[in-house]
mmCIF file of C-alpha atoms in Angstrom:
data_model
loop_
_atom_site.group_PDB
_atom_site.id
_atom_site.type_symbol
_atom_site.label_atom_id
_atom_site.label_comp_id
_atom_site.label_asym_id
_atom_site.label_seq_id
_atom_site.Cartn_x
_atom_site.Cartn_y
_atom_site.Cartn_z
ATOM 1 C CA UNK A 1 77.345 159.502 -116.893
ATOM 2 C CA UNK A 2 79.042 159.944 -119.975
ATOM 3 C CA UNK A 3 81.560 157.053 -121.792
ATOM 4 C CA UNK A 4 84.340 159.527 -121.200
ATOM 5 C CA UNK A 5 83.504 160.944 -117.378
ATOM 6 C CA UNK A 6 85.555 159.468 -114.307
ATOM 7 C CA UNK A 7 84.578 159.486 -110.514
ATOM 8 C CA UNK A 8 84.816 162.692 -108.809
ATOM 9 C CA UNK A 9 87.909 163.591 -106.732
ATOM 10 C CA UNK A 10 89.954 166.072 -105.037
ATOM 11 C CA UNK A 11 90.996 168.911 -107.334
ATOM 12 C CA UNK A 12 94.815 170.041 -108.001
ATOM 13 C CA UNK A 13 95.881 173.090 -107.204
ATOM 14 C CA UNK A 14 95.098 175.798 -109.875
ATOM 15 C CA UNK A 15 97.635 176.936 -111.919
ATOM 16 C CA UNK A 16 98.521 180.649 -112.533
ATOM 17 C CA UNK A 17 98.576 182.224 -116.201
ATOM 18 C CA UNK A 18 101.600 183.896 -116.591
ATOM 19 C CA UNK A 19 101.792 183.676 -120.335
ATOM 20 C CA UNK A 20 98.894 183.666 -123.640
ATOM 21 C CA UNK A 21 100.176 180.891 -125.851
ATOM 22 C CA UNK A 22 98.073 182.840 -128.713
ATOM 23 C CA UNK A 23 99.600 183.857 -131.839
ATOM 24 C CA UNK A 24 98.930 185.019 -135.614
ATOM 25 C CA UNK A 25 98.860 181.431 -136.499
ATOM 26 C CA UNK A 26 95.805 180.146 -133.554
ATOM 27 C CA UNK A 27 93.195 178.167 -135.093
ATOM 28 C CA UNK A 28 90.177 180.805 -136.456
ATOM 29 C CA UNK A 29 88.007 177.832 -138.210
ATOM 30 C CA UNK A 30 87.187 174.408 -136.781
ATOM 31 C CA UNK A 31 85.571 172.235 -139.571
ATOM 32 C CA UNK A 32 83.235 169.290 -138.455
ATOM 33 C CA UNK A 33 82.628 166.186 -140.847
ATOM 34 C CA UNK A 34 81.148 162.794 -140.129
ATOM 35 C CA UNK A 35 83.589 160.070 -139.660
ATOM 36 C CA UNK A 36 81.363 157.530 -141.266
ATOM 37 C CA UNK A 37 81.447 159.499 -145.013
ATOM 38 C CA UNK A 38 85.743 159.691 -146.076
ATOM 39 C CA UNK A 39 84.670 161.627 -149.368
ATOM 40 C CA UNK A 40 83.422 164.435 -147.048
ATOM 41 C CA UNK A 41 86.088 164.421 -144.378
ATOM 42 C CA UNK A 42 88.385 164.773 -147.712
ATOM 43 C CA UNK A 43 86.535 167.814 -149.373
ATOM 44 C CA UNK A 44 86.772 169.241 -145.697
ATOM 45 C CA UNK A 45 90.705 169.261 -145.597
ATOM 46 C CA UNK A 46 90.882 171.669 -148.854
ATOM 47 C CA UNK A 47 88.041 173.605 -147.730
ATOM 48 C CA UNK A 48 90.342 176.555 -146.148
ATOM 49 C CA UNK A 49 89.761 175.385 -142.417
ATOM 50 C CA UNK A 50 92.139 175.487 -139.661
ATOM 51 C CA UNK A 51 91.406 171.923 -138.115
ATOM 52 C CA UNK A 52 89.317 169.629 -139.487
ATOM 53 C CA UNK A 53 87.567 167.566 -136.784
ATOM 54 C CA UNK A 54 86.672 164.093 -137.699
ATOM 55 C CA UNK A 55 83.347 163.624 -136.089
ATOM 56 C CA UNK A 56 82.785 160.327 -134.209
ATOM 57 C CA UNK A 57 79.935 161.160 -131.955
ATOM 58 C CA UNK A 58 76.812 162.952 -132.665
ATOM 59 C CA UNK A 59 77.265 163.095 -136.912
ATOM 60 C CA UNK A 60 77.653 159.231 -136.599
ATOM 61 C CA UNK A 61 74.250 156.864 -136.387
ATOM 62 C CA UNK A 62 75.322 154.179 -133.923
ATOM 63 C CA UNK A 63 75.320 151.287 -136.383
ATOM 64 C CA UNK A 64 77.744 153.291 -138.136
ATOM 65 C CA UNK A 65 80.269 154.029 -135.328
ATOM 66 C CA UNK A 66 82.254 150.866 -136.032
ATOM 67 C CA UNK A 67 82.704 151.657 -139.769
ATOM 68 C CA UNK A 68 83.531 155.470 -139.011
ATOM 69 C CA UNK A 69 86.162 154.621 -136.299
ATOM 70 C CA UNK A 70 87.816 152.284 -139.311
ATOM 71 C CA UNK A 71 87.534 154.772 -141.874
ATOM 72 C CA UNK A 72 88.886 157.618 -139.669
ATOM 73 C CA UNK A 73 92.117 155.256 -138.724
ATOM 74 C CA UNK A 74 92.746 154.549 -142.872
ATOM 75 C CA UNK A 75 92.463 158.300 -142.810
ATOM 76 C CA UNK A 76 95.236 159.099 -140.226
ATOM 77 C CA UNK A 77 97.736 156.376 -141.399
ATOM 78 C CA UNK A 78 99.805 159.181 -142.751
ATOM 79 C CA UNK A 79 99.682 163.055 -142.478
ATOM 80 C CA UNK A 80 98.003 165.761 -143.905
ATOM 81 C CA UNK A 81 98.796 169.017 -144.652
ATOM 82 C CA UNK A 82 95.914 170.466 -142.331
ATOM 83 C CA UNK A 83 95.475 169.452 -138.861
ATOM 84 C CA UNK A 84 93.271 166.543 -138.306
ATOM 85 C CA UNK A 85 91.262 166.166 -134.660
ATOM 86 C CA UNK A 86 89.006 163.548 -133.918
ATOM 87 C CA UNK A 87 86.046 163.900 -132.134
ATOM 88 C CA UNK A 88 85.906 160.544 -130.067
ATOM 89 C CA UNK A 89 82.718 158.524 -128.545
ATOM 90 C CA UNK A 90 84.379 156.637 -126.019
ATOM 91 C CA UNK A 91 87.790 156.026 -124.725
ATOM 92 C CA UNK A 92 87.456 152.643 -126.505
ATOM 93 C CA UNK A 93 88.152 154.524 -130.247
ATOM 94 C CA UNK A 94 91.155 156.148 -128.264
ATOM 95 C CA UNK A 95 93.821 153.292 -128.423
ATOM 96 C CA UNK A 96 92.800 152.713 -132.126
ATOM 97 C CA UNK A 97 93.483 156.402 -132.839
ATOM 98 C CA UNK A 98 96.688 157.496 -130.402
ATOM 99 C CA UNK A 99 99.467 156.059 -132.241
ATOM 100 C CA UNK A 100 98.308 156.879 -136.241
ATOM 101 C CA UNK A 101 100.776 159.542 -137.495
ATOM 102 C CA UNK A 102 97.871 161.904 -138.961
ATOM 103 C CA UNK A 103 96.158 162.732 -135.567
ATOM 104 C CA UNK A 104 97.080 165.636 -134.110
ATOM 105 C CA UNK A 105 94.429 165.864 -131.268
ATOM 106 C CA UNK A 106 91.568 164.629 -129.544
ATOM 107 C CA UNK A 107 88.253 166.169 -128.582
ATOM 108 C CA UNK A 108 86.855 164.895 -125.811
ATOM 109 C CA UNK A 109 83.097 165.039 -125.355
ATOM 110 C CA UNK A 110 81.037 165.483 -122.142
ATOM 111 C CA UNK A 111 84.037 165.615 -120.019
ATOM 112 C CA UNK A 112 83.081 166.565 -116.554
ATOM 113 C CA UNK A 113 85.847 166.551 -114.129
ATOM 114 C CA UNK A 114 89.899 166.506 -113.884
ATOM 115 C CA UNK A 115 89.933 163.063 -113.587
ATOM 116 C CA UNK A 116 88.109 162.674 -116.945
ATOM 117 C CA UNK A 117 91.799 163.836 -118.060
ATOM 118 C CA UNK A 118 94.148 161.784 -116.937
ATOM 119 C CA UNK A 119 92.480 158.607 -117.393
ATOM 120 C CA UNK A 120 92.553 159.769 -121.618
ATOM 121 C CA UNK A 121 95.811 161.294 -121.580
ATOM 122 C CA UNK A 122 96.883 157.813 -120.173
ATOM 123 C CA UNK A 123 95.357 156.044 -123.502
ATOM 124 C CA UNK A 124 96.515 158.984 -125.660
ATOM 125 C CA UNK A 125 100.120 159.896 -124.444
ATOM 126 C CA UNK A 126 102.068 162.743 -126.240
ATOM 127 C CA UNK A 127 98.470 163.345 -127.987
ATOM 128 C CA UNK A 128 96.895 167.259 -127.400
ATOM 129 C CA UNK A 129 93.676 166.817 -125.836
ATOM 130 C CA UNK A 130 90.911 169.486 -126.056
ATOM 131 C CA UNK A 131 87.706 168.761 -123.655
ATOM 132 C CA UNK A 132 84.287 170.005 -124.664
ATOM 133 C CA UNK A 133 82.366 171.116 -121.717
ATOM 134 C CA UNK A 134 79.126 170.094 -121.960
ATOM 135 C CA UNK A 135 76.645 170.447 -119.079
ATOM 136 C CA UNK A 136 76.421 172.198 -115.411
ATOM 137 C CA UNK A 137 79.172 170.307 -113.390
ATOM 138 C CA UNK A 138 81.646 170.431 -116.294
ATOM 139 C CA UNK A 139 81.343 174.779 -116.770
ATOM 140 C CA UNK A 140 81.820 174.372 -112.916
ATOM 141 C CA UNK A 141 85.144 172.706 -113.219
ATOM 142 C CA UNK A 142 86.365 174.569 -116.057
ATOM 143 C CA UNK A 143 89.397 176.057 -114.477
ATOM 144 C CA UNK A 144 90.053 172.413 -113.113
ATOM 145 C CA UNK A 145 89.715 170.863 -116.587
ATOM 146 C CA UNK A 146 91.833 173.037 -118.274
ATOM 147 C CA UNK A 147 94.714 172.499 -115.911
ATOM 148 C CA UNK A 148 94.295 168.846 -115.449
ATOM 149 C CA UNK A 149 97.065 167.608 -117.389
ATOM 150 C CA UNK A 150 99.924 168.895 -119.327
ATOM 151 C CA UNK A 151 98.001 167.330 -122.668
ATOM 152 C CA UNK A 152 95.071 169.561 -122.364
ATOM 153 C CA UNK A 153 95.791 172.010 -125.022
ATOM 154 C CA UNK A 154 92.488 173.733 -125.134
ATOM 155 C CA UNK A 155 88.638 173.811 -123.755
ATOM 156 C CA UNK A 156 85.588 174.721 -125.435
ATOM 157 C CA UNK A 157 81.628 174.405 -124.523
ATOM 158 C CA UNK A 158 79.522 172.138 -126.647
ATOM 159 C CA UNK A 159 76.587 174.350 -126.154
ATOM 160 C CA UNK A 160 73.398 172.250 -127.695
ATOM 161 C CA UNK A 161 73.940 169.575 -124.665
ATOM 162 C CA UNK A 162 74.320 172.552 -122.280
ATOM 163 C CA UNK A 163 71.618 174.875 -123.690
ATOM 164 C CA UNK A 164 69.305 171.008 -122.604
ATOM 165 C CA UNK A 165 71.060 170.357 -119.435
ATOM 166 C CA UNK A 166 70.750 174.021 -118.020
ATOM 167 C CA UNK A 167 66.714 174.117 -119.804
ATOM 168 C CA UNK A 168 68.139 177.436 -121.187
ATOM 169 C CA UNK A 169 65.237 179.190 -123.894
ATOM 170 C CA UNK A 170 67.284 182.202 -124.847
ATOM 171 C CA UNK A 171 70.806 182.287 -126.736
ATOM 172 C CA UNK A 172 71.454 185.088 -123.926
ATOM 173 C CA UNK A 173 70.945 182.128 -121.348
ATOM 174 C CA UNK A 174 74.726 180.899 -122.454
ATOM 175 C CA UNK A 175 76.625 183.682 -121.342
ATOM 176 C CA UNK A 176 77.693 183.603 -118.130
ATOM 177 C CA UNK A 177 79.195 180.222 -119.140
ATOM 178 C CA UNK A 178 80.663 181.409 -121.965
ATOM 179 C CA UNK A 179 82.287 183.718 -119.730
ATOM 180 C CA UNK A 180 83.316 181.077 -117.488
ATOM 181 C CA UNK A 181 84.870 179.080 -120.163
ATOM 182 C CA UNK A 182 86.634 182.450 -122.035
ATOM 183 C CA UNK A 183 88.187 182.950 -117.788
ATOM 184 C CA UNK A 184 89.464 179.905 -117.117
ATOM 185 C CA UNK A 185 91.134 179.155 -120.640
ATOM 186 C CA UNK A 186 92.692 182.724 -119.697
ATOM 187 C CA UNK A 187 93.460 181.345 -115.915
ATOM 188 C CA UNK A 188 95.362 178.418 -117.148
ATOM 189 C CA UNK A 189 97.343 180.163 -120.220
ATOM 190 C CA UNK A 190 95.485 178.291 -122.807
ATOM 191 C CA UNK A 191 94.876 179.616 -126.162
ATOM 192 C CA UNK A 192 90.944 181.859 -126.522
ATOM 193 C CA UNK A 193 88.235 179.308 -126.910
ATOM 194 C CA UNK A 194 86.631 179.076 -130.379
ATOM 195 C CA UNK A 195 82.690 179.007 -129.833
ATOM 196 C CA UNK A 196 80.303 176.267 -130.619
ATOM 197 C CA UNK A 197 78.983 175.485 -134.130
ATOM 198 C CA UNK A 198 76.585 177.978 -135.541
ATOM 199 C CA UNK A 199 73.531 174.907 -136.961
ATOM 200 C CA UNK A 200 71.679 177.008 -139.059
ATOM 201 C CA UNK A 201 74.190 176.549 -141.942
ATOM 202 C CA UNK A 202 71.958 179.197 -144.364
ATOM 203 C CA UNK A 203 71.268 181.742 -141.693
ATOM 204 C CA UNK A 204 74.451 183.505 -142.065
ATOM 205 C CA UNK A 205 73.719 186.574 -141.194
ATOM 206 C CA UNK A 206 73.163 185.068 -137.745
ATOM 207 C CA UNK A 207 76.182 183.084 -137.897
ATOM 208 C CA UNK A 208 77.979 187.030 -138.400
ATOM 209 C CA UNK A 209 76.160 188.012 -135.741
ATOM 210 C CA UNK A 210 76.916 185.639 -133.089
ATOM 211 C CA UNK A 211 80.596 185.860 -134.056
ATOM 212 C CA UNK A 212 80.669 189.322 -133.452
ATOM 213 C CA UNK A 213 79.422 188.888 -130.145
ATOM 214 C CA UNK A 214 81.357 186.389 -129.074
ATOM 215 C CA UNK A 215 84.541 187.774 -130.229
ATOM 216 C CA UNK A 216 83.323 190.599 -127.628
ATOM 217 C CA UNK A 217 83.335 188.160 -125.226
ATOM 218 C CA UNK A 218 87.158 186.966 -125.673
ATOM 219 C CA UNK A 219 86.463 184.001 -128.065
ATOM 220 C CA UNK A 220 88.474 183.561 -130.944
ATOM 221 C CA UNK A 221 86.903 181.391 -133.941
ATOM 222 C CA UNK A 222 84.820 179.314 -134.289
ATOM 223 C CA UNK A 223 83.907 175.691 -134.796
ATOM 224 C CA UNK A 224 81.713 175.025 -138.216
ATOM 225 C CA UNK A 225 79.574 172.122 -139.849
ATOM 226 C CA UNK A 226 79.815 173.622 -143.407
ATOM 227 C CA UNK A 227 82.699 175.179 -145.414
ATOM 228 C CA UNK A 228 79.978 177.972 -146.342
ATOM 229 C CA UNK A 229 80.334 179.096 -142.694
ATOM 230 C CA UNK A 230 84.532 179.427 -142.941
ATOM 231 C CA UNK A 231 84.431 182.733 -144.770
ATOM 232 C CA UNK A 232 81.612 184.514 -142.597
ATOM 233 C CA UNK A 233 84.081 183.241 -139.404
ATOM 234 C CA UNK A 234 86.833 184.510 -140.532
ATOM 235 C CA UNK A 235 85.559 188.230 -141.490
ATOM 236 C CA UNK A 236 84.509 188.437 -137.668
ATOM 237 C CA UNK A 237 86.938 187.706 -136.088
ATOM 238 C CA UNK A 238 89.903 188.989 -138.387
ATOM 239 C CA UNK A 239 90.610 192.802 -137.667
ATOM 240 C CA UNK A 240 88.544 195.616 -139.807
ATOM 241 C CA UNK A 241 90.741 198.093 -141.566
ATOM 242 C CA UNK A 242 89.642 201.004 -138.903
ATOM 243 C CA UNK A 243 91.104 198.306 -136.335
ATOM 244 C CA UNK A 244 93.991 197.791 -137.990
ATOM 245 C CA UNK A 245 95.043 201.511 -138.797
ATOM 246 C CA UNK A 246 93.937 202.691 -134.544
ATOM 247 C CA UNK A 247 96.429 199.227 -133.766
ATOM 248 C CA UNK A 248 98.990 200.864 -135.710
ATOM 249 C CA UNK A 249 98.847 204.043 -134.228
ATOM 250 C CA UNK A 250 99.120 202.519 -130.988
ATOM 251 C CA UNK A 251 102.131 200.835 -131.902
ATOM 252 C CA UNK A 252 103.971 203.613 -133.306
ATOM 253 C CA UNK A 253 103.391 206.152 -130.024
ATOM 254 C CA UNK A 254 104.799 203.116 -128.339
ATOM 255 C CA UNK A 255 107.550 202.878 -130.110
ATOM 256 C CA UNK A 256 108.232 206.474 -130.120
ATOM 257 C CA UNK A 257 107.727 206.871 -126.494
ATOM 258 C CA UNK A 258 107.833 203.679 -123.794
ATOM 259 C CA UNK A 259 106.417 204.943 -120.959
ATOM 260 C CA UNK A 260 102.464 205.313 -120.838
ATOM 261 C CA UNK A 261 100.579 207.988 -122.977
ATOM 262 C CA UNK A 262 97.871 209.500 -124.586
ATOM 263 C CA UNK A 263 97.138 209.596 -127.745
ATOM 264 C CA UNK A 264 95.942 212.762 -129.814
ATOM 265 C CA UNK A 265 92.113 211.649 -129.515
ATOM 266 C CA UNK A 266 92.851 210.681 -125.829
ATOM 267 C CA UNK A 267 93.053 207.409 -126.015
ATOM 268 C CA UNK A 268 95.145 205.919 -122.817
ATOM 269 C CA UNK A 269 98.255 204.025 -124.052
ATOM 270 C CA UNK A 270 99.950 201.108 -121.725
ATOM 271 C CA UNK A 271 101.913 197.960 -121.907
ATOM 272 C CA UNK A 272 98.536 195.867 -122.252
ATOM 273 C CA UNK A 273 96.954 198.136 -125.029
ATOM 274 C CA UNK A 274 100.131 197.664 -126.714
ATOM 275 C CA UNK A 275 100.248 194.172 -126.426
ATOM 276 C CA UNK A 276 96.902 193.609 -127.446
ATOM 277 C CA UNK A 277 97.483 196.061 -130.844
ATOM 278 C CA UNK A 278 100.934 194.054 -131.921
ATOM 279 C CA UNK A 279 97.876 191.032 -131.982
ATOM 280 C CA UNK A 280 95.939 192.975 -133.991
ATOM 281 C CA UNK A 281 98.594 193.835 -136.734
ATOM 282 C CA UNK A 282 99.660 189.894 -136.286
ATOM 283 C CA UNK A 283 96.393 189.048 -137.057
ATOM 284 C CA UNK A 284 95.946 191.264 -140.212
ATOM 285 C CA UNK A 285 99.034 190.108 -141.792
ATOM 286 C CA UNK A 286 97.373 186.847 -141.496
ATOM 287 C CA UNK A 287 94.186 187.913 -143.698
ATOM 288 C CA UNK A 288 97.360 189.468 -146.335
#
């Protein structure tokens, strides 16, 4: 069982999206860096990310945890322009970390069930928490997870511990729980997922690739282990100027007329097409 999993129990009662708490201004890049080496963690916060993640778990040898949980809390003893997360190993880094005024969130590996949740947000309180879902039983709690507790800001799948616990050969192998994951972030009104790391960090065009496909999916972003990978992340997921010019189309026949229509090429216009081309020219003012 993992350091950060709790006994199973009786789920809550799901909640019911009503709203997308998704904006312009989401996270599109995640940035990963070792906790035990500061120098990197620093050239990570001016490499154009979103969030930088402070890695405590897997990019830390364990006779380096000590040292990196240290050098992460010298770290968040004051703020930083850029969103710092930290990536914890067990809820023993957690009290260290809560209460430093440069954290602004905690990922939480290998959680499995709800109760994973509140025992952390009861270490971390007033902290965002983010769970990684990382094998079978956690992608079947996913709608559970992400309504567990007020704190839990966001879920995404940690896919290399999946892709072993599930035996999965094949990339495609992933996708009906990336599905699952894209669902219930949707079912409990939490921001898109961003996918897992791309760890081929000079196989690019791949990296292009899988964005593309998992922006078809419903993702939005993704998590990276080099600043090479931040501009390849953002030019897949950022609207295309053919995008951009249909969204604005869209908008304007809106505008112009507020009931449902068709457009000259016969394109179906209602509120949700709308809705979902207003994102688009949000988003491109973003890459202006």
């Amino acid at each position: 069982m993992s350091p950060l999993s709790g006994p199973a129990g009786t789920e809550r009662p799901a909640a019911v999206a009503t709203t997308r708490p998704f904006t312009a201004r989401t996270p599109l890049t995640w940035l990963y860096a070792p906790g035990d080496r500061p120098e990197v963690v620093r050239k990570a916060l001016v490499s154009g990310a979103d969030v930088v993640i402070v890695d405590l778990e897997d990019a830390v040898a364990p006779h380096r945890k000590a040292y990196a949980l240290d050098a992460t809390a010298d770290l968040l003893a004051d703020p930083h322009p850029v969103p710092v997360h930290v990536r914890v190993h067990t809820p023993h880094d957690i009290p260290t970390l809560a209460p430093l005024p440069g954290l602004r969130g905690l990922r939480l590996p290998k959680v499995t069930h709800p109760t994973d949740i509140d025992r952390i947000a009861a270490l971390a309180p007033g902290v965002p928490l983010y769970p990684l879902l990382e094998n079978a039983l956690a992608v079947e709690h996913a709608h559970a997870i992400a309504t567990a507790h007020p704190a839990v800001r966001g879920i995404a799948l940690g896919e290399a511990d999946l892709r072993a616990d599930l035996g999965v050969r094949e990339d495609s192998g992933l996708d009906w729980s990336r599905g699952r994951v894209v669902v219930a972030a949707r079912a409990a009104a939490l921001p898109p997922p961003a996918q897992s790391v791309h760890p081929d960090v000079a196989d690019l065009e791949a990296l292009a690739a899988g964005c593309a496909r998992g922006r078809a999916m419903g993702f939005f972003g993704r998590a990276a282990i080099h600043p090479r990978q931040l501009p390849v992340i953002e030019r897949a997921y950022l609207p295309t100027p053919q995008e951009v010019d249909a969204a604005r189309e869209v908008v304007e026949a809106a505008a112009a007329d507020r009931g449902a229509l068709a457009l000259p090429d016969g394109r179906f216009v209602d509120a949700a097409v709308v809705e979902g081309a207003r994102r688009v020219l949000a988003l491109a003012a973003r890459a202006g």
